[in-house]
Short mmCIF file of C-alpha atoms in Angstrom, two decimals:
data_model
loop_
_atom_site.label_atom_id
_atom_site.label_comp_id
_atom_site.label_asym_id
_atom_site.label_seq_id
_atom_site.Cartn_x
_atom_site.Cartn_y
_atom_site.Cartn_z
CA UNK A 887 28.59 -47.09 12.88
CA UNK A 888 28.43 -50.22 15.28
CA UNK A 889 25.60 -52.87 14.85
CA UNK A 890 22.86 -52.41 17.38
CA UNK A 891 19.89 -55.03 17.85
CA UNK A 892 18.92 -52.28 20.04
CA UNK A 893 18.84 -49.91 17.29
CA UNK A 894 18.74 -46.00 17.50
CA UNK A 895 17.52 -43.35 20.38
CA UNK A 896 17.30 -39.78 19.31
CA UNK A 897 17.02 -38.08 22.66
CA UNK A 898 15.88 -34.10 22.69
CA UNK A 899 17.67 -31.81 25.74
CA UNK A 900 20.53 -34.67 25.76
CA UNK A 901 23.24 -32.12 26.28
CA UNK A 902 22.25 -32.37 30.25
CA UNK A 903 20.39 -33.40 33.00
CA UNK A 904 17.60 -35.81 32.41
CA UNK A 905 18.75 -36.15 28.81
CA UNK A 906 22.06 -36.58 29.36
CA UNK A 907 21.42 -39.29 31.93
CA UNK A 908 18.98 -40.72 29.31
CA UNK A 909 21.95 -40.83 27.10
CA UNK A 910 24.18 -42.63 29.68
CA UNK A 911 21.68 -45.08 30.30
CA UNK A 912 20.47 -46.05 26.67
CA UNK A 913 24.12 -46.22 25.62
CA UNK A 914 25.15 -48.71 28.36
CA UNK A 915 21.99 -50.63 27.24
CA UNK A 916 23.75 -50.89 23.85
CA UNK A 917 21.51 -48.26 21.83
CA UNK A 918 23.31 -46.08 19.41
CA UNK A 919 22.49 -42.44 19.27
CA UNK A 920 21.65 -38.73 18.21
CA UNK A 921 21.64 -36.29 20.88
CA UNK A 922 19.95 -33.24 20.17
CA UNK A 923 20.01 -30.12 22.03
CA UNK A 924 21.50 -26.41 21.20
CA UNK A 925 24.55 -27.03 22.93
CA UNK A 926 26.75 -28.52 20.86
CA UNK A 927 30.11 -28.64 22.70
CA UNK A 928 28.70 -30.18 25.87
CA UNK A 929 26.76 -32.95 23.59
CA UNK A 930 30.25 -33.89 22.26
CA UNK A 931 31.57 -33.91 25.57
CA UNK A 932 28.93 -36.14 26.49
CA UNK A 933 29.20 -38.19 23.27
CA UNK A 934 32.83 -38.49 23.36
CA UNK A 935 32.44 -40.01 27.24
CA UNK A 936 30.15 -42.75 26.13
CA UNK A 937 31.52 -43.97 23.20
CA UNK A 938 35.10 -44.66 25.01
CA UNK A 939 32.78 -46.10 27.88
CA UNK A 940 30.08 -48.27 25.81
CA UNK A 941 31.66 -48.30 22.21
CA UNK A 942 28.44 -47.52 20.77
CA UNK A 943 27.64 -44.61 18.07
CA UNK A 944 26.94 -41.39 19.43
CA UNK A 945 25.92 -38.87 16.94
CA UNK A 946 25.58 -35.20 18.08
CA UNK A 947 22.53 -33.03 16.26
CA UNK A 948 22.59 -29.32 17.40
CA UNK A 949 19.40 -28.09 16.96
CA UNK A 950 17.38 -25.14 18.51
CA UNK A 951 14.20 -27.08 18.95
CA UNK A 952 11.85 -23.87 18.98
CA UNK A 953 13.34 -22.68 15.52
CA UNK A 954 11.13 -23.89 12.83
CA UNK A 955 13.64 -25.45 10.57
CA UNK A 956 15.50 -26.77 13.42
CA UNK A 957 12.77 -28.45 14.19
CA UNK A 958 11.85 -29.60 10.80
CA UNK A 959 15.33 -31.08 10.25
CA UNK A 960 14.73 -33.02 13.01
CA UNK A 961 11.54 -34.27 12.23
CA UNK A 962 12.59 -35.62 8.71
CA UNK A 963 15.48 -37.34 10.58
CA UNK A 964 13.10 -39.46 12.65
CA UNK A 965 10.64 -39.79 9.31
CA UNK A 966 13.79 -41.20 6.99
CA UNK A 967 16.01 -42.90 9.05
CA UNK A 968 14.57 -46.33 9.73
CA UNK A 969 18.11 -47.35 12.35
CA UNK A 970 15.97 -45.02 14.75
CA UNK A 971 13.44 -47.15 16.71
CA UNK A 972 13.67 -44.87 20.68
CA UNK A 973 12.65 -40.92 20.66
CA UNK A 974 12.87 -39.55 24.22
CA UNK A 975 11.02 -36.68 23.84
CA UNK A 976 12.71 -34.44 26.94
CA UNK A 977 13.53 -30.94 26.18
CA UNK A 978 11.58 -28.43 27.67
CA UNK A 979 11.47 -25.32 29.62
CA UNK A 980 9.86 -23.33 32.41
CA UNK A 981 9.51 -19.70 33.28
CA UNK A 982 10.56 -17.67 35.45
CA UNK A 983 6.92 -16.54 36.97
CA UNK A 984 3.50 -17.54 35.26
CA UNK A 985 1.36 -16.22 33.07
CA UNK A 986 0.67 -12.95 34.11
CA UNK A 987 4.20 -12.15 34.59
CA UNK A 988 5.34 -13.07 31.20
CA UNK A 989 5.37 -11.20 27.04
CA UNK A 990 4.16 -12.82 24.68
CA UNK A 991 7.72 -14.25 23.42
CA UNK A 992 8.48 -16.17 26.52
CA UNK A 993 5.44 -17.39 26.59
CA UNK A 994 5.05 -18.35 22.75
CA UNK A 995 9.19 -20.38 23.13
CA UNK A 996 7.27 -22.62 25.89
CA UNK A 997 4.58 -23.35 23.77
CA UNK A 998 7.27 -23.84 20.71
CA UNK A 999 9.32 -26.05 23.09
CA UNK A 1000 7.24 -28.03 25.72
CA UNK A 1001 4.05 -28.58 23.02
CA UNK A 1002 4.69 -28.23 19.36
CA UNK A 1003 8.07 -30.01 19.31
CA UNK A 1004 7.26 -32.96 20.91
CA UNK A 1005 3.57 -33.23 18.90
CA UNK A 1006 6.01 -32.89 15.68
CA UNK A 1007 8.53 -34.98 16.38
CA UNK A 1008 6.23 -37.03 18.56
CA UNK A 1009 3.69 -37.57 15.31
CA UNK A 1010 6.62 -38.52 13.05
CA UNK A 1011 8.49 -41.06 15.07
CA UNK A 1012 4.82 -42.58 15.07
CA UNK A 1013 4.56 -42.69 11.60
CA UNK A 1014 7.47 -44.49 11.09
CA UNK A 1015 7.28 -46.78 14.04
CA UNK A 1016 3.95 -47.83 13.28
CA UNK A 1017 4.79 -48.73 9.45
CA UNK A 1018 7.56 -50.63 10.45
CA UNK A 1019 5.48 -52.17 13.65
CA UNK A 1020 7.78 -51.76 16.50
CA UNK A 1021 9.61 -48.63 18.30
CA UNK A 1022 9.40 -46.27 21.36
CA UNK A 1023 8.55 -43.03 22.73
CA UNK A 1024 8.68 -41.63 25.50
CA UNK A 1025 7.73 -38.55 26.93
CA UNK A 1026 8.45 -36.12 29.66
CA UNK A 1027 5.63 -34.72 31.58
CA UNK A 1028 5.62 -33.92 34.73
CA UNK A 1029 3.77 -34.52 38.09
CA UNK A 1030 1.89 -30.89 37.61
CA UNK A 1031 0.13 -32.53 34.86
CA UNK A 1032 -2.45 -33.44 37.91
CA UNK A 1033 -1.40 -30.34 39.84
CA UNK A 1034 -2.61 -27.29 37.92
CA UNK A 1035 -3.15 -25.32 41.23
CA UNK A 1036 0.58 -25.51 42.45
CA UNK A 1037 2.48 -23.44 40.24
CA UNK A 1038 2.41 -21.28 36.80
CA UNK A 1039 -0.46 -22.99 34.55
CA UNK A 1040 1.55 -22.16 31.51
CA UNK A 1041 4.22 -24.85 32.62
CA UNK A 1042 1.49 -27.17 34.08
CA UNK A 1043 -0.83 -27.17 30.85
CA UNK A 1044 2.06 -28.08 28.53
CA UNK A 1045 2.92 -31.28 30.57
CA UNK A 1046 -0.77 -32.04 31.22
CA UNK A 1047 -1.12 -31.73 27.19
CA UNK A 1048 1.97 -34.44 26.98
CA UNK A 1049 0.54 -36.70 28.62
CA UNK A 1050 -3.38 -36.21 26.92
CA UNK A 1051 -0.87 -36.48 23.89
CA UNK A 1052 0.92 -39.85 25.12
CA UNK A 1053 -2.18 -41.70 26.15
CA UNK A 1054 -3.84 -41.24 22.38
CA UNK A 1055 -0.65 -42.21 21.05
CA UNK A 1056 -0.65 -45.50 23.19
CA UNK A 1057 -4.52 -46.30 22.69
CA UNK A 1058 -3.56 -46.03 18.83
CA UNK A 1059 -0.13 -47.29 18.51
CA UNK A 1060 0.47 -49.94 21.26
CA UNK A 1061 -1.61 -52.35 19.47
CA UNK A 1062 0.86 -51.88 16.68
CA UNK A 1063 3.86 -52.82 18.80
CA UNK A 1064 4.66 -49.49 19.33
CA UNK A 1065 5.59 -48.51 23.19
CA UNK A 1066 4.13 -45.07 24.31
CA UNK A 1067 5.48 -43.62 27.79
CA UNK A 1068 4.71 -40.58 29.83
CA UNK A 1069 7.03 -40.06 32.26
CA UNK A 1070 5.71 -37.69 35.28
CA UNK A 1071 8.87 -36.38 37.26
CA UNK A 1072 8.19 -34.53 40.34
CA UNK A 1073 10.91 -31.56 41.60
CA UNK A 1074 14.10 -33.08 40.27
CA UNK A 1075 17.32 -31.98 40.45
CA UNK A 1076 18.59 -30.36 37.17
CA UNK A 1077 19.36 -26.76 35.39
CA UNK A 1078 15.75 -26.02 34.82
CA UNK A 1079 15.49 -24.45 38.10
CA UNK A 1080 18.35 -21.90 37.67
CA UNK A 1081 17.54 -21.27 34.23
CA UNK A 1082 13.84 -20.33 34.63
CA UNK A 1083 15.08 -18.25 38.00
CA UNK A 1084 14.05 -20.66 40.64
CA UNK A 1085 15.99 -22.48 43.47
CA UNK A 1086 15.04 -26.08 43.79
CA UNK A 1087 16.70 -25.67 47.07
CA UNK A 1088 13.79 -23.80 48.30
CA UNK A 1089 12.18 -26.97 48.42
CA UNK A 1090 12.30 -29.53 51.44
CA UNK A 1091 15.52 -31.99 50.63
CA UNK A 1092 12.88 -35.15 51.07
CA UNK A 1093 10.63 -33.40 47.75
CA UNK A 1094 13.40 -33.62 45.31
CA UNK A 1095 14.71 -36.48 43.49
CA UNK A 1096 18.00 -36.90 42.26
CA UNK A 1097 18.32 -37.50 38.02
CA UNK A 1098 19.98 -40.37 37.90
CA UNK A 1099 17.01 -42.12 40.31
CA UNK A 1100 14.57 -40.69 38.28
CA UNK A 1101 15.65 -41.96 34.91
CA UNK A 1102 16.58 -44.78 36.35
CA UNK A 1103 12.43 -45.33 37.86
CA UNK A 1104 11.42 -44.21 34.39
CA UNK A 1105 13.28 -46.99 32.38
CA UNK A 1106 12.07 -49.34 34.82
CA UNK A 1107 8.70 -48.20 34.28
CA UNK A 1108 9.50 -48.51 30.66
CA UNK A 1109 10.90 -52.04 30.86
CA UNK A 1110 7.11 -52.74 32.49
CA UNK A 1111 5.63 -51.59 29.70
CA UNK A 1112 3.59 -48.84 31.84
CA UNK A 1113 1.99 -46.06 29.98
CA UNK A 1114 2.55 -43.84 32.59
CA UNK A 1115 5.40 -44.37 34.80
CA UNK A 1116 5.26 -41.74 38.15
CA UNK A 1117 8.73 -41.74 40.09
CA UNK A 1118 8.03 -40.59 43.23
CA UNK A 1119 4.53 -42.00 43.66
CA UNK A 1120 5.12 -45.25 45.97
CA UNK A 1121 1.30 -46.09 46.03
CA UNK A 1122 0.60 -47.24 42.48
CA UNK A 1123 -3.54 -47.56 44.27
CA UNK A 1124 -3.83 -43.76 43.96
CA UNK A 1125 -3.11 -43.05 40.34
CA UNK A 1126 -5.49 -46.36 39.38
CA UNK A 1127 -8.12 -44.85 41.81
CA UNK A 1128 -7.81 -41.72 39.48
CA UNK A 1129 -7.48 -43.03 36.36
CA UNK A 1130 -10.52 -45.22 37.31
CA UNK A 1131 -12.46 -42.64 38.29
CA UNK A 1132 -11.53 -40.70 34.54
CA UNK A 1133 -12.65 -43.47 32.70
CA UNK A 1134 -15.88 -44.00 34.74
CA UNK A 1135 -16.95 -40.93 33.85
CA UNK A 1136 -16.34 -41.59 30.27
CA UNK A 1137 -19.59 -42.72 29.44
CA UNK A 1138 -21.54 -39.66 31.21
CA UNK A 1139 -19.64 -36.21 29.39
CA UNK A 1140 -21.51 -36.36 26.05
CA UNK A 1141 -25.02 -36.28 26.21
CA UNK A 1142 -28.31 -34.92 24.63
CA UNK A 1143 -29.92 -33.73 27.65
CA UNK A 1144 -28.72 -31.13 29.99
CA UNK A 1145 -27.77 -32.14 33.26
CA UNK A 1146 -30.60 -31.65 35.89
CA UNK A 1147 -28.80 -29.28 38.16
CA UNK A 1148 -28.15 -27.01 35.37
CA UNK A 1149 -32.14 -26.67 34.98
CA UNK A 1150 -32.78 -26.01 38.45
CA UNK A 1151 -33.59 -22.09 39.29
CA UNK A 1152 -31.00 -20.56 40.74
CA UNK A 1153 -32.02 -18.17 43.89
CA UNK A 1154 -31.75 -14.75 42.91
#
């Protein structure tokens, strides 16, 4: 084990893509770490790169993330091991068609993946950050988080619920000295797209962003200590105009009385 001020990043889907260049990144920044992901061999490939290149610990964790003592195991690594102070919270999945094209089991391993392992692993990373007052996560969403209309809601709800997720976590743990991130990639160019039967080559060339930019944005983002860090989006005005607008409302959603236009009669 080498010393790192840095400390520890357990990264989740590091075996490749936006993990993996997660990994690459981190490392070079001088974190140690545990890359988790089912794939064992190409972790160690991965992990066997970066320590000859950085020097730093690199400890591969196979783990099936939507198997419940998998997931567990994982869990009570980020609860006991106080070295850790970075989750990236990445794997996920999508599916090949929506909702009404899907059984229940495809359906249920996105929900396993995209929602209930990062609000585990999410919640106990927390609990150990916060009790030892400083630490990281971060979280990938996605763009479709304000784009339910676009494609499958399934896919769209899970990253709109990560970043619901991330913003509670910031409100309570930021204060704390605890960093919360959403990250909110648009189309980007990894193995999600052939594995859920999709060709991000279908999209126009100009809508797609290459991995390495994209992590690269997001740990920008992170080193500005954004809550919410969107790659592609070059006018920072429009997501404050939104966000604005959310909180305005704030005040208005909970209230005794009905809302007038819901008393008016309604033409038959």
């Amino acid at each position: 084990m080498t010393d790192s001020t840095l400390g520890t990043a357990l990264i989740t889907g590091a075996s490749t893509g936006i993990g993996a260049v997660y990994a690459d990144r981190l490392a070079k920044r001088g974190h140690d770490l545990i890359l988790v992901a089912r794939d064992a061999a190409r972790m160690q490939a991965l992990a066997d790169r970066l320590t000859a290149e950085t020097g730093r610990s690199i400890e591969v964790l196979p783990a099936d993330l939507t198997d419940g003592d998998d997931l567990d195991r994982v869990a009570k690594r980020l609860a006991d091991d106080a070295t850790i102070t970075l989750l990236v919270n990445n794997a996920g999945m999508s599916l090949n068609g929506g909702l009404l094209d899907n059984e229940a089991p495809a359906l249920e391993r996105l929900i396993a993946l995209n929602i209930t392992a990062p609000t585990l692993l999410a919640s106990a990373a927390g609990k150990a950050f916060q009790a030892r007052g400083k630490g990281g996560i971060i979280n990938l969403a996605s763009i479709l988080a304000f784009a339910p209309e676009m494609f499958d809601g399934v896919y769209s709800g899970s990253k709109a619920y990560l970043l619901n997720l991330s913003l509670s976590l910031a409100t309570q743990l930021e204060p704390k000295g605890v960093r919360v991130q959403a990250v909110l990639p648009g189309a980007t160019r990894t193995e999600i797209w052939e594995r859920s039967g999709k060709d991000v080559d279908s999209f126009p060339p100009e809508m797609v962003m290459d991995v390495d930019d994209l992590v690269d944005a997001s740990l920008a983002g992170f080193d500005k200590g954004e809550t919410v860090t969107i790659p592609p989006l070059a006018d920072e005005g429009l997501y404050e105009a939104y966000n604005n607008a959310r909180l305005a409302m704030g005040p208005h959603l909970s209230k005794r009385d009905v809302a007038p236009r819901y008393r008016e009669t309604v033409a038959a």
